Amino acid sequence: MDASLVTTPEAGPGLIRWRYLWYVAAALLVLVVAIAAGNIWFLDWVHVMSGVLWTGIDLFMGFVIGPIIRSVPVPVRKEIIIRLTPVTLFLMPTLSIMTSTAGWFLAVQLGFMQLPWPQFGWIAAALALVTLMTIQGLGYLLPTSVRVCLEIQKPVPDGPKIGRMMSRFYYVVASQGVMQIAIIVVMAKLATGV
Protein backbone atom coordinates (compact mmCIF):
# COMPACT_ATOMS: atom_id res chain seq x y z
CA MET A 1 0.00 0.00 0.00
CA ASP A 2 1.17 3.52 -0.81
CA ALA A 3 2.40 5.16 2.41
CA SER A 4 0.94 8.53 1.32
CA LEU A 5 -2.55 7.02 1.54
CA VAL A 6 -2.17 5.94 5.15
CA THR A 7 -3.33 8.50 7.69
CA THR A 8 -3.46 8.53 11.42
CA PRO A 9 -5.86 10.40 13.68
CA GLU A 10 -4.69 13.93 14.50
CA ALA A 11 -4.34 13.50 18.23
CA GLY A 12 -5.19 9.89 18.88
CA PRO A 13 -8.32 8.84 20.71
CA GLY A 14 -10.43 11.39 22.49
CA LEU A 15 -12.69 14.18 21.46
CA ILE A 16 -11.14 17.43 22.57
CA ARG A 17 -8.85 19.20 20.15
CA TRP A 18 -7.82 22.12 22.33
CA ARG A 19 -6.50 24.17 19.41
CA TYR A 20 -10.10 24.42 18.14
CA LEU A 21 -10.80 26.67 21.12
CA TRP A 22 -8.76 29.39 19.37
CA TYR A 23 -11.13 29.23 16.40
CA VAL A 24 -14.15 29.33 18.70
CA ALA A 25 -12.69 32.33 20.56
CA ALA A 26 -11.95 34.14 17.29
CA ALA A 27 -15.47 33.53 15.98
CA LEU A 28 -17.07 34.68 19.23
CA LEU A 29 -14.84 37.75 19.22
CA VAL A 30 -16.17 38.66 15.77
CA LEU A 31 -19.70 38.29 17.17
CA VAL A 32 -18.92 40.53 20.16
CA VAL A 33 -17.32 43.17 17.92
CA ALA A 34 -20.34 43.11 15.59
CA ILE A 35 -22.72 43.60 18.53
CA ALA A 36 -20.58 46.28 20.23
CA ALA A 37 -20.02 48.20 16.99
CA GLY A 38 -23.76 48.56 16.45
CA ASN A 39 -23.19 48.42 12.70
CA ILE A 40 -26.29 46.79 11.22
CA TRP A 41 -24.49 45.69 8.04
CA PHE A 42 -21.71 43.95 10.00
CA LEU A 43 -24.17 42.34 12.44
CA ASP A 44 -26.32 41.18 9.52
CA TRP A 45 -23.24 39.76 7.81
CA VAL A 46 -22.29 37.78 10.94
CA HIS A 47 -25.88 36.55 11.27
CA VAL A 48 -26.20 35.52 7.63
CA MET A 49 -22.75 33.94 7.31
CA SER A 50 -23.00 31.93 10.51
CA GLY A 51 -26.57 30.96 9.59
CA VAL A 52 -25.55 29.85 6.11
CA LEU A 53 -22.72 27.77 7.56
CA TRP A 54 -24.92 26.27 10.29
CA THR A 55 -27.73 25.44 7.89
CA GLY A 56 -25.46 24.28 5.08
CA ILE A 57 -23.37 22.03 7.29
CA ASP A 58 -26.47 20.67 9.04
CA LEU A 59 -28.16 19.80 5.76
CA PHE A 60 -24.96 18.44 4.20
CA MET A 61 -24.25 16.27 7.23
CA GLY A 62 -27.82 15.03 7.50
CA PHE A 63 -28.62 14.35 3.88
CA VAL A 64 -25.21 13.66 2.29
CA ILE A 65 -22.65 12.54 4.87
CA GLY A 66 -25.16 10.61 7.03
CA PRO A 67 -26.33 8.27 4.26
CA ILE A 68 -22.74 7.77 3.09
CA ILE A 69 -21.59 6.86 6.60
CA ARG A 70 -24.44 4.38 6.97
CA SER A 71 -23.47 2.69 3.69
CA VAL A 72 -19.73 2.20 4.22
CA PRO A 73 -18.08 -0.70 6.07
CA VAL A 74 -17.84 -0.36 9.86
CA PRO A 75 -14.04 0.28 9.94
CA VAL A 76 -14.46 3.16 7.47
CA ARG A 77 -17.47 4.46 9.42
CA LYS A 78 -15.38 4.37 12.59
CA GLU A 79 -12.56 6.39 11.01
CA ILE A 80 -14.98 9.01 9.67
CA ILE A 81 -16.79 9.39 12.99
CA ILE A 82 -13.55 9.60 14.99
CA ARG A 83 -12.36 12.47 12.79
CA LEU A 84 -15.69 14.24 12.29
CA THR A 85 -17.01 14.36 15.87
CA PRO A 86 -14.17 16.46 17.38
CA VAL A 87 -14.70 19.09 14.67
CA THR A 88 -18.48 19.22 15.02
CA LEU A 89 -18.17 19.29 18.81
CA PHE A 90 -16.79 22.82 18.51
CA LEU A 91 -18.12 24.01 15.16
CA MET A 92 -21.86 23.42 15.41
CA PRO A 93 -22.47 24.93 18.87
CA THR A 94 -20.38 27.97 17.91
CA LEU A 95 -22.34 28.52 14.70
CA SER A 96 -25.69 28.09 16.44
CA ILE A 97 -24.70 30.55 19.20
CA MET A 98 -23.43 33.09 16.68
CA THR A 99 -26.47 32.81 14.42
CA SER A 100 -29.09 33.10 17.13
CA THR A 101 -27.28 35.79 19.15
CA ALA A 102 -26.58 37.96 16.11
CA GLY A 103 -30.17 37.40 14.97
CA TRP A 104 -31.54 38.52 18.32
CA PHE A 105 -29.47 41.73 18.39
CA LEU A 106 -30.30 42.40 14.74
CA ALA A 107 -34.03 41.96 15.40
CA VAL A 108 -33.81 44.37 18.33
CA GLN A 109 -31.84 46.97 16.32
CA LEU A 110 -34.21 46.74 13.36
CA GLY A 111 -37.28 47.08 15.58
CA PHE A 112 -38.66 43.63 14.77
CA MET A 113 -39.28 42.94 18.47
CA GLN A 114 -41.80 45.82 18.53
CA LEU A 115 -43.90 44.64 15.59
CA PRO A 116 -47.62 44.13 16.18
CA TRP A 117 -49.43 40.87 15.55
CA PRO A 118 -49.66 39.19 13.09
CA GLN A 119 -46.29 40.46 11.79
CA PHE A 120 -44.60 39.55 15.09
CA GLY A 121 -45.70 35.97 14.39
CA TRP A 122 -42.75 35.65 12.00
CA ILE A 123 -40.35 36.70 14.77
CA ALA A 124 -42.03 34.29 17.18
CA ALA A 125 -41.67 31.52 14.58
CA ALA A 126 -37.95 32.27 14.20
CA LEU A 127 -37.48 32.26 17.98
CA ALA A 128 -39.39 28.98 18.35
CA LEU A 129 -37.46 27.30 15.54
CA VAL A 130 -34.02 28.39 16.76
CA THR A 131 -34.94 27.35 20.32
CA LEU A 132 -36.08 23.89 19.18
CA MET A 133 -33.00 23.42 16.98
CA THR A 134 -30.69 24.48 19.81
CA ILE A 135 -32.37 22.15 22.30
CA GLN A 136 -32.22 19.25 19.85
CA GLY A 137 -28.66 20.02 18.77
CA LEU A 138 -27.11 20.60 22.18
CA GLY A 139 -29.43 18.35 24.16
CA TYR A 140 -29.62 15.29 21.92
CA LEU A 141 -27.58 15.32 18.69
CA LEU A 142 -24.27 16.50 20.14
CA PRO A 143 -24.33 14.25 23.23
CA THR A 144 -25.39 11.26 21.13
CA SER A 145 -22.57 11.91 18.66
CA VAL A 146 -20.09 12.12 21.53
CA ARG A 147 -21.36 8.89 23.13
CA VAL A 148 -21.21 7.05 19.79
CA CYS A 149 -17.70 8.36 19.11
CA LEU A 150 -16.51 7.26 22.56
CA GLU A 151 -18.13 3.84 22.16
CA ILE A 152 -16.73 3.30 18.67
CA GLN A 153 -13.20 4.06 19.93
CA LYS A 154 -13.29 1.19 22.42
CA PRO A 155 -11.23 -1.90 21.53
CA VAL A 156 -14.48 -3.86 21.22
CA PRO A 157 -17.35 -1.45 20.46
CA ASP A 158 -20.83 -2.56 21.50
CA GLY A 159 -22.68 -2.59 18.17
CA PRO A 160 -26.17 -3.07 19.64
CA LYS A 161 -25.56 -0.22 22.08
CA ILE A 162 -24.50 2.05 19.19
CA GLY A 163 -27.59 0.93 17.28
CA ARG A 164 -29.83 1.86 20.21
CA MET A 165 -28.16 5.26 20.54
CA MET A 166 -28.59 5.93 16.84
CA SER A 167 -32.17 4.61 16.57
CA ARG A 168 -33.78 8.05 16.85
CA PHE A 169 -30.74 10.03 15.74
CA TYR A 170 -31.55 10.04 12.03
CA TYR A 171 -35.14 11.15 12.64
CA VAL A 172 -33.92 14.04 14.79
CA VAL A 173 -31.40 14.99 12.08
CA ALA A 174 -34.21 14.95 9.51
CA SER A 175 -36.37 17.16 11.74
CA GLN A 176 -33.41 19.54 12.09
CA GLY A 177 -33.23 19.70 8.31
CA VAL A 178 -36.94 20.49 8.06
CA MET A 179 -36.59 23.22 10.71
CA GLN A 180 -33.53 24.64 8.93
CA ILE A 181 -35.58 24.94 5.74
CA ALA A 182 -38.50 26.44 7.69
CA ILE A 183 -36.27 29.09 9.24
CA ILE A 184 -34.93 29.98 5.80
CA VAL A 185 -38.55 30.61 4.75
CA VAL A 186 -39.05 32.81 7.83
CA MET A 187 -35.80 34.71 7.20
CA ALA A 188 -36.72 35.25 3.54
CA LYS A 189 -40.07 36.67 4.66
CA LEU A 190 -38.35 38.99 7.15
CA ALA A 191 -35.75 40.10 4.60
CA THR A 192 -38.38 40.97 2.00
CA GLY A 193 -40.73 42.77 4.37
CA VAL A 194 -42.98 41.61 7.13
mmCIF file of C-alpha atoms in Angstrom:
data_model
loop_
_atom_site.group_PDB
_atom_site.id
_atom_site.type_symbol
_atom_site.label_atom_id
_atom_site.label_comp_id
_atom_site.label_asym_id
_atom_site.label_seq_id
_atom_site.Cartn_x
_atom_site.Cartn_y
_atom_site.Cartn_z
ATOM 1 C CA MET A 1 0.000 0.000 0.000
ATOM 2 C CA ASP A 2 1.168 3.516 -0.808
ATOM 3 C CA ALA A 3 2.403 5.163 2.415
ATOM 4 C CA SER A 4 0.945 8.525 1.322
ATOM 5 C CA LEU A 5 -2.553 7.016 1.539
ATOM 6 C CA VAL A 6 -2.171 5.937 5.146
ATOM 7 C CA THR A 7 -3.332 8.501 7.685
ATOM 8 C CA THR A 8 -3.458 8.534 11.421
ATOM 9 C CA PRO A 9 -5.859 10.397 13.682
ATOM 10 C CA GLU A 10 -4.689 13.927 14.497
ATOM 11 C CA ALA A 11 -4.339 13.503 18.227
ATOM 12 C CA GLY A 12 -5.186 9.894 18.883
ATOM 13 C CA PRO A 13 -8.323 8.843 20.711
ATOM 14 C CA GLY A 14 -10.434 11.387 22.495
ATOM 15 C CA LEU A 15 -12.687 14.180 21.461
ATOM 16 C CA ILE A 16 -11.135 17.427 22.566
ATOM 17 C CA ARG A 17 -8.852 19.204 20.147
ATOM 18 C CA TRP A 18 -7.817 22.117 22.328
ATOM 19 C CA ARG A 19 -6.502 24.172 19.414
ATOM 20 C CA TYR A 20 -10.098 24.423 18.145
ATOM 21 C CA LEU A 21 -10.798 26.671 21.122
ATOM 22 C CA TRP A 22 -8.764 29.390 19.372
ATOM 23 C CA TYR A 23 -11.134 29.227 16.398
ATOM 24 C CA VAL A 24 -14.151 29.329 18.703
ATOM 25 C CA ALA A 25 -12.692 32.329 20.563
ATOM 26 C CA ALA A 26 -11.950 34.140 17.291
ATOM 27 C CA ALA A 27 -15.468 33.528 15.981
ATOM 28 C CA LEU A 28 -17.073 34.681 19.227
ATOM 29 C CA LEU A 29 -14.838 37.754 19.218
ATOM 30 C CA VAL A 30 -16.172 38.656 15.769
ATOM 31 C CA LEU A 31 -19.703 38.293 17.170
ATOM 32 C CA VAL A 32 -18.917 40.531 20.165
ATOM 33 C CA VAL A 33 -17.317 43.175 17.923
ATOM 34 C CA ALA A 34 -20.339 43.108 15.593
ATOM 35 C CA ILE A 35 -22.717 43.601 18.534
ATOM 36 C CA ALA A 36 -20.575 46.279 20.227
ATOM 37 C CA ALA A 37 -20.022 48.204 16.991
ATOM 38 C CA GLY A 38 -23.755 48.563 16.446
ATOM 39 C CA ASN A 39 -23.192 48.418 12.699
ATOM 40 C CA ILE A 40 -26.295 46.791 11.217
ATOM 41 C CA TRP A 41 -24.486 45.687 8.040
ATOM 42 C CA PHE A 42 -21.715 43.945 10.001
ATOM 43 C CA LEU A 43 -24.169 42.345 12.438
ATOM 44 C CA ASP A 44 -26.321 41.185 9.521
ATOM 45 C CA TRP A 45 -23.237 39.757 7.806
ATOM 46 C CA VAL A 46 -22.287 37.783 10.943
ATOM 47 C CA HIS A 47 -25.878 36.546 11.271
ATOM 48 C CA VAL A 48 -26.203 35.523 7.633
ATOM 49 C CA MET A 49 -22.746 33.943 7.309
ATOM 50 C CA SER A 50 -23.000 31.929 10.511
ATOM 51 C CA GLY A 51 -26.573 30.956 9.592
ATOM 52 C CA VAL A 52 -25.553 29.853 6.107
ATOM 53 C CA LEU A 53 -22.723 27.772 7.557
ATOM 54 C CA TRP A 54 -24.921 26.271 10.294
ATOM 55 C CA THR A 55 -27.735 25.438 7.891
ATOM 56 C CA GLY A 56 -25.459 24.276 5.084
ATOM 57 C CA ILE A 57 -23.372 22.026 7.294
ATOM 58 C CA ASP A 58 -26.470 20.670 9.040
ATOM 59 C CA LEU A 59 -28.162 19.799 5.756
ATOM 60 C CA PHE A 60 -24.963 18.442 4.202
ATOM 61 C CA MET A 61 -24.246 16.271 7.234
ATOM 62 C CA GLY A 62 -27.819 15.029 7.496
ATOM 63 C CA PHE A 63 -28.617 14.355 3.884
ATOM 64 C CA VAL A 64 -25.207 13.662 2.285
ATOM 65 C CA ILE A 65 -22.647 12.541 4.865
ATOM 66 C CA GLY A 66 -25.159 10.613 7.025
ATOM 67 C CA PRO A 67 -26.335 8.269 4.256
ATOM 68 C CA ILE A 68 -22.737 7.766 3.090
ATOM 69 C CA ILE A 69 -21.586 6.863 6.597
ATOM 70 C CA ARG A 70 -24.442 4.376 6.969
ATOM 71 C CA SER A 71 -23.475 2.693 3.690
ATOM 72 C CA VAL A 72 -19.727 2.200 4.218
ATOM 73 C CA PRO A 73 -18.083 -0.699 6.073
ATOM 74 C CA VAL A 74 -17.836 -0.363 9.859
ATOM 75 C CA PRO A 75 -14.041 0.277 9.936
ATOM 76 C CA VAL A 76 -14.457 3.162 7.472
ATOM 77 C CA ARG A 77 -17.468 4.457 9.417
ATOM 78 C CA LYS A 78 -15.378 4.374 12.585
ATOM 79 C CA GLU A 79 -12.564 6.392 11.013
ATOM 80 C CA ILE A 80 -14.980 9.011 9.665
ATOM 81 C CA ILE A 81 -16.794 9.393 12.993
ATOM 82 C CA ILE A 82 -13.550 9.596 14.988
ATOM 83 C CA ARG A 83 -12.359 12.466 12.792
ATOM 84 C CA LEU A 84 -15.687 14.245 12.293
ATOM 85 C CA THR A 85 -17.009 14.357 15.866
ATOM 86 C CA PRO A 86 -14.170 16.457 17.376
ATOM 87 C CA VAL A 87 -14.700 19.091 14.673
ATOM 88 C CA THR A 88 -18.479 19.225 15.020
ATOM 89 C CA LEU A 89 -18.165 19.287 18.809
ATOM 90 C CA PHE A 90 -16.787 22.819 18.513
ATOM 91 C CA LEU A 91 -18.117 24.007 15.157
ATOM 92 C CA MET A 92 -21.856 23.415 15.407
ATOM 93 C CA PRO A 93 -22.468 24.935 18.869
ATOM 94 C CA THR A 94 -20.381 27.971 17.905
ATOM 95 C CA LEU A 95 -22.343 28.515 14.701
ATOM 96 C CA SER A 96 -25.690 28.091 16.437
ATOM 97 C CA ILE A 97 -24.701 30.545 19.198
ATOM 98 C CA MET A 98 -23.430 33.090 16.678
ATOM 99 C CA THR A 99 -26.473 32.810 14.421
ATOM 100 C CA SER A 100 -29.088 33.097 17.127
ATOM 101 C CA THR A 101 -27.282 35.787 19.150
ATOM 102 C CA ALA A 102 -26.581 37.960 16.110
ATOM 103 C CA GLY A 103 -30.167 37.400 14.967
ATOM 104 C CA TRP A 104 -31.544 38.523 18.322
ATOM 105 C CA PHE A 105 -29.472 41.726 18.393
ATOM 106 C CA LEU A 106 -30.302 42.397 14.738
ATOM 107 C CA ALA A 107 -34.032 41.961 15.403
ATOM 108 C CA VAL A 108 -33.809 44.375 18.330
ATOM 109 C CA GLN A 109 -31.843 46.975 16.321
ATOM 110 C CA LEU A 110 -34.215 46.740 13.359
ATOM 111 C CA GLY A 111 -37.278 47.084 15.579
ATOM 112 C CA PHE A 112 -38.664 43.627 14.774
ATOM 113 C CA MET A 113 -39.282 42.941 18.467
ATOM 114 C CA GLN A 114 -41.795 45.822 18.528
ATOM 115 C CA LEU A 115 -43.898 44.643 15.591
ATOM 116 C CA PRO A 116 -47.620 44.134 16.182
ATOM 117 C CA TRP A 117 -49.432 40.874 15.551
ATOM 118 C CA PRO A 118 -49.657 39.188 13.085
ATOM 119 C CA GLN A 119 -46.290 40.455 11.793
ATOM 120 C CA PHE A 120 -44.601 39.554 15.086
ATOM 121 C CA GLY A 121 -45.703 35.975 14.392
ATOM 122 C CA TRP A 122 -42.754 35.652 11.999
ATOM 123 C CA ILE A 123 -40.348 36.700 14.768
ATOM 124 C CA ALA A 124 -42.034 34.293 17.184
ATOM 125 C CA ALA A 125 -41.671 31.521 14.585
ATOM 126 C CA ALA A 126 -37.950 32.275 14.196
ATOM 127 C CA LEU A 127 -37.476 32.261 17.985
ATOM 128 C CA ALA A 128 -39.391 28.985 18.348
ATOM 129 C CA LEU A 129 -37.456 27.296 15.536
ATOM 130 C CA VAL A 130 -34.020 28.387 16.760
ATOM 131 C CA THR A 131 -34.943 27.353 20.315
ATOM 132 C CA LEU A 132 -36.083 23.893 19.179
ATOM 133 C CA MET A 133 -33.001 23.423 16.981
ATOM 134 C CA THR A 134 -30.688 24.476 19.810
ATOM 135 C CA ILE A 135 -32.370 22.154 22.304
ATOM 136 C CA GLN A 136 -32.220 19.249 19.846
ATOM 137 C CA GLY A 137 -28.664 20.024 18.771
ATOM 138 C CA LEU A 138 -27.111 20.599 22.176
ATOM 139 C CA GLY A 139 -29.433 18.349 24.162
ATOM 140 C CA TYR A 140 -29.617 15.292 21.923
ATOM 141 C CA LEU A 141 -27.579 15.319 18.689
ATOM 142 C CA LEU A 142 -24.269 16.497 20.139
ATOM 143 C CA PRO A 143 -24.334 14.247 23.233
ATOM 144 C CA THR A 144 -25.393 11.256 21.126
ATOM 145 C CA SER A 145 -22.569 11.915 18.660
ATOM 146 C CA VAL A 146 -20.088 12.117 21.532
ATOM 147 C CA ARG A 147 -21.364 8.888 23.131
ATOM 148 C CA VAL A 148 -21.214 7.052 19.791
ATOM 149 C CA CYS A 149 -17.703 8.362 19.107
ATOM 150 C CA LEU A 150 -16.512 7.262 22.557
ATOM 151 C CA GLU A 151 -18.131 3.841 22.162
ATOM 152 C CA ILE A 152 -16.731 3.298 18.674
ATOM 153 C CA GLN A 153 -13.197 4.055 19.926
ATOM 154 C CA LYS A 154 -13.292 1.191 22.423
ATOM 155 C CA PRO A 155 -11.231 -1.896 21.534
ATOM 156 C CA VAL A 156 -14.484 -3.861 21.221
ATOM 157 C CA PRO A 157 -17.346 -1.453 20.457
ATOM 158 C CA ASP A 158 -20.826 -2.557 21.499
ATOM 159 C CA GLY A 159 -22.679 -2.590 18.171
ATOM 160 C CA PRO A 160 -26.171 -3.075 19.636
ATOM 161 C CA LYS A 161 -25.558 -0.216 22.079
ATOM 162 C CA ILE A 162 -24.502 2.046 19.192
ATOM 163 C CA GLY A 163 -27.593 0.932 17.277
ATOM 164 C CA ARG A 164 -29.828 1.860 20.211
ATOM 165 C CA MET A 165 -28.157 5.259 20.539
ATOM 166 C CA MET A 166 -28.592 5.926 16.837
ATOM 167 C CA SER A 167 -32.173 4.606 16.575
ATOM 168 C CA ARG A 168 -33.778 8.050 16.851
ATOM 169 C CA PHE A 169 -30.736 10.032 15.742
ATOM 170 C CA TYR A 170 -31.555 10.038 12.026
ATOM 171 C CA TYR A 171 -35.138 11.155 12.642
ATOM 172 C CA VAL A 172 -33.923 14.045 14.791
ATOM 173 C CA VAL A 173 -31.399 14.989 12.085
ATOM 174 C CA ALA A 174 -34.208 14.947 9.515
ATOM 175 C CA SER A 175 -36.366 17.164 11.743
ATOM 176 C CA GLN A 176 -33.406 19.542 12.091
ATOM 177 C CA GLY A 177 -33.232 19.701 8.307
ATOM 178 C CA VAL A 178 -36.939 20.493 8.060
ATOM 179 C CA MET A 179 -36.588 23.219 10.707
ATOM 180 C CA GLN A 180 -33.531 24.641 8.925
ATOM 181 C CA ILE A 181 -35.576 24.940 5.737
ATOM 182 C CA ALA A 182 -38.498 26.444 7.691
ATOM 183 C CA ILE A 183 -36.273 29.088 9.244
ATOM 184 C CA ILE A 184 -34.933 29.977 5.796
ATOM 185 C CA VAL A 185 -38.550 30.612 4.750
ATOM 186 C CA VAL A 186 -39.051 32.807 7.826
ATOM 187 C CA MET A 187 -35.802 34.713 7.199
ATOM 188 C CA ALA A 188 -36.724 35.252 3.545
ATOM 189 C CA LYS A 189 -40.069 36.673 4.664
ATOM 190 C CA LEU A 190 -38.351 38.987 7.152
ATOM 191 C CA ALA A 191 -35.747 40.098 4.598
ATOM 192 C CA THR A 192 -38.382 40.970 2.004
ATOM 193 C CA GLY A 193 -40.728 42.774 4.372
ATOM 194 C CA VAL A 194 -42.980 41.610 7.127
#
